[in-house]
Amino acid sequence: MNQTRKVVLRFPHESADQPLVCELALRFGLVFNILRASISPHREGLMVLELVGDTEKQEKGLAFLRDKGLDIEPLSQDIRKIERRCYHCGACVGVCPTGALYLDQKNYQVYFDENRCIACEFCVQSCPTHAMEALI
Ligand code: SF4
Ligand code: SF4
């Protein structure tokens, strides 16, 4: 089965300068477009890829990158939630105009529904730990 999808790759500083993404083409025969790429002052890399073609190959390629220590998440409207930075304080829930960020009363965890996000970036400004991120 073929599909087109966009994913966000976050590289730890140890691997930010390694040509790991090239391996997607060389090892797995994947076709991709690099939509955005940046390196932070701390040498952490961020890349947005559009993957095209065979779903199974895509899964294998992304598994390879995860094994190399990359954090991979689907791209949705240019806003993402970095779960490891979130301590579920709820500050973003109050500013989110669409309910895309919401508190589950059962476990007091804050979740992000990317389908409801309009990329207003209010949460990006209000999050004390920079868990909400707008991609440039
Ligand atoms: S404001 Fe930041 S740390 Fe607090 S719940 Fe929202 S994403 Fe998590
Ligand atoms: S960008 Fe706006 S709509 Fe999207 S989660 Fe943040 S506050 Fe909600």
XYZ file of C-alpha atoms and ligand atoms in Angstrom:
152
model
C 0.000 0.000 0.000
C 1.233 3.490 -0.836
C 0.781 6.606 1.226
C 2.067 10.161 1.578
C 2.645 11.524 5.046
C 4.619 14.183 6.848
C 6.715 13.464 9.904
C 8.886 15.511 12.232
C 12.333 14.109 13.027
C 14.198 15.383 16.063
C 17.885 14.562 16.170
C 19.839 14.476 19.422
C 22.988 16.593 19.234
C 25.197 13.473 18.887
C 23.615 12.588 15.571
C 22.602 16.001 14.207
C 25.500 16.045 11.758
C 25.197 12.421 10.571
C 23.639 11.708 7.154
C 21.023 9.345 8.625
C 18.185 10.558 6.436
C 20.128 9.563 3.314
C 19.860 5.996 4.557
C 16.111 6.143 3.969
C 16.798 6.214 0.255
C 19.893 4.012 0.219
C 18.742 1.201 2.523
C 14.986 1.336 2.214
C 14.413 2.802 -1.235
C 12.220 5.528 0.206
C 11.240 8.642 -1.698
C 11.042 11.773 0.450
C 11.050 15.553 0.344
C 12.736 17.615 3.035
C 10.214 20.346 3.841
C 12.104 22.035 6.673
C 15.358 21.590 8.513
C 17.074 23.450 11.306
C 19.714 22.992 13.996
C 19.303 24.635 17.390
C 22.127 26.438 19.231
C 22.519 23.255 21.277
C 23.005 21.305 18.044
C 19.684 19.512 18.296
C 18.385 18.965 14.768
C 14.824 19.240 13.523
C 13.646 18.068 10.125
C 10.226 17.797 8.517
C 9.977 15.087 5.887
C 7.275 14.206 3.424
C 7.422 10.472 2.776
C 5.977 9.099 -0.441
C 5.332 5.510 -1.457
C 5.232 2.070 0.096
C 3.905 2.081 3.669
C 5.920 -0.951 4.779
C 9.149 0.612 3.575
C 8.261 3.806 5.400
C 7.700 1.919 8.654
C 11.022 0.107 8.315
C 12.858 3.310 7.510
C 11.346 5.159 10.455
C 12.102 2.226 12.770
C 15.717 2.438 11.631
C 15.840 6.125 12.535
C 14.231 5.486 15.929
C 16.891 2.862 16.609
C 19.453 5.579 15.930
C 17.924 7.692 18.686
C 15.697 10.004 16.668
C 12.346 11.140 18.014
C 9.683 10.858 15.279
C 6.160 12.246 15.317
C 3.531 12.998 12.682
C 3.332 16.607 11.541
C 0.037 18.344 12.040
C -0.533 22.010 11.312
C 2.989 22.908 12.354
C 2.351 22.530 16.106
C 3.621 19.618 18.123
C 3.633 18.521 21.743
C 6.897 17.193 23.090
C 5.631 14.698 25.610
C 8.849 14.303 27.544
C 8.790 18.005 28.435
C 5.161 18.074 29.579
C 4.361 17.793 33.274
C 0.625 18.264 32.746
C 0.326 21.561 34.578
C -2.678 22.539 32.444
C -1.500 26.074 31.642
C -1.977 25.499 27.921
C -5.497 24.116 28.315
C -6.831 27.470 29.446
C -5.456 29.367 26.467
C -6.293 26.875 23.718
C -9.326 28.288 21.861
C -10.367 25.071 20.158
C -10.026 22.410 22.819
C -7.137 20.814 20.990
C -5.364 20.729 24.342
C -7.513 19.201 27.019
C -7.295 17.688 30.471
C -8.506 14.144 30.924
C -10.313 14.237 34.271
C -9.739 10.526 34.788
C -5.955 10.645 34.957
C -5.199 14.406 35.048
C -3.082 14.151 31.932
C -3.092 16.840 29.246
C -3.558 15.585 25.697
C -3.166 17.177 22.293
C -5.742 16.526 19.551
C -3.908 17.695 16.453
C -7.057 17.538 14.339
C -8.558 20.409 16.331
C -5.448 22.592 16.308
C -5.549 25.835 14.305
C -1.872 26.651 14.928
C -2.584 29.912 16.778
C 0.521 29.337 18.940
C -1.107 30.547 22.180
C 0.047 27.351 23.856
C 3.600 27.824 22.620
C 3.785 31.138 24.462
C 2.151 29.875 27.645
C 3.947 26.579 28.217
C 6.590 26.940 30.939
C 8.638 23.981 29.751
C 8.493 24.640 25.988
C 6.626 21.391 25.473
C 4.470 23.019 22.790
C 6.459 23.830 19.715
C 5.698 25.653 16.480
C 7.809 24.535 13.552
C 9.285 27.316 11.505
S 1.551 24.095 29.529
Fe 3.190 22.756 28.758
S 3.789 21.514 30.536
Fe 1.814 22.420 31.006
S 0.302 20.872 30.320
Fe 0.583 22.278 28.612
S 2.175 21.302 27.353
Fe 2.265 20.333 29.375
S -1.695 26.178 18.586
Fe -3.588 27.100 19.341
S -5.190 25.665 18.714
Fe -3.251 24.579 18.526
S -3.031 23.490 20.463
Fe -1.957 25.452 20.680
S -3.458 26.861 21.587
Fe -4.583 25.092 20.795
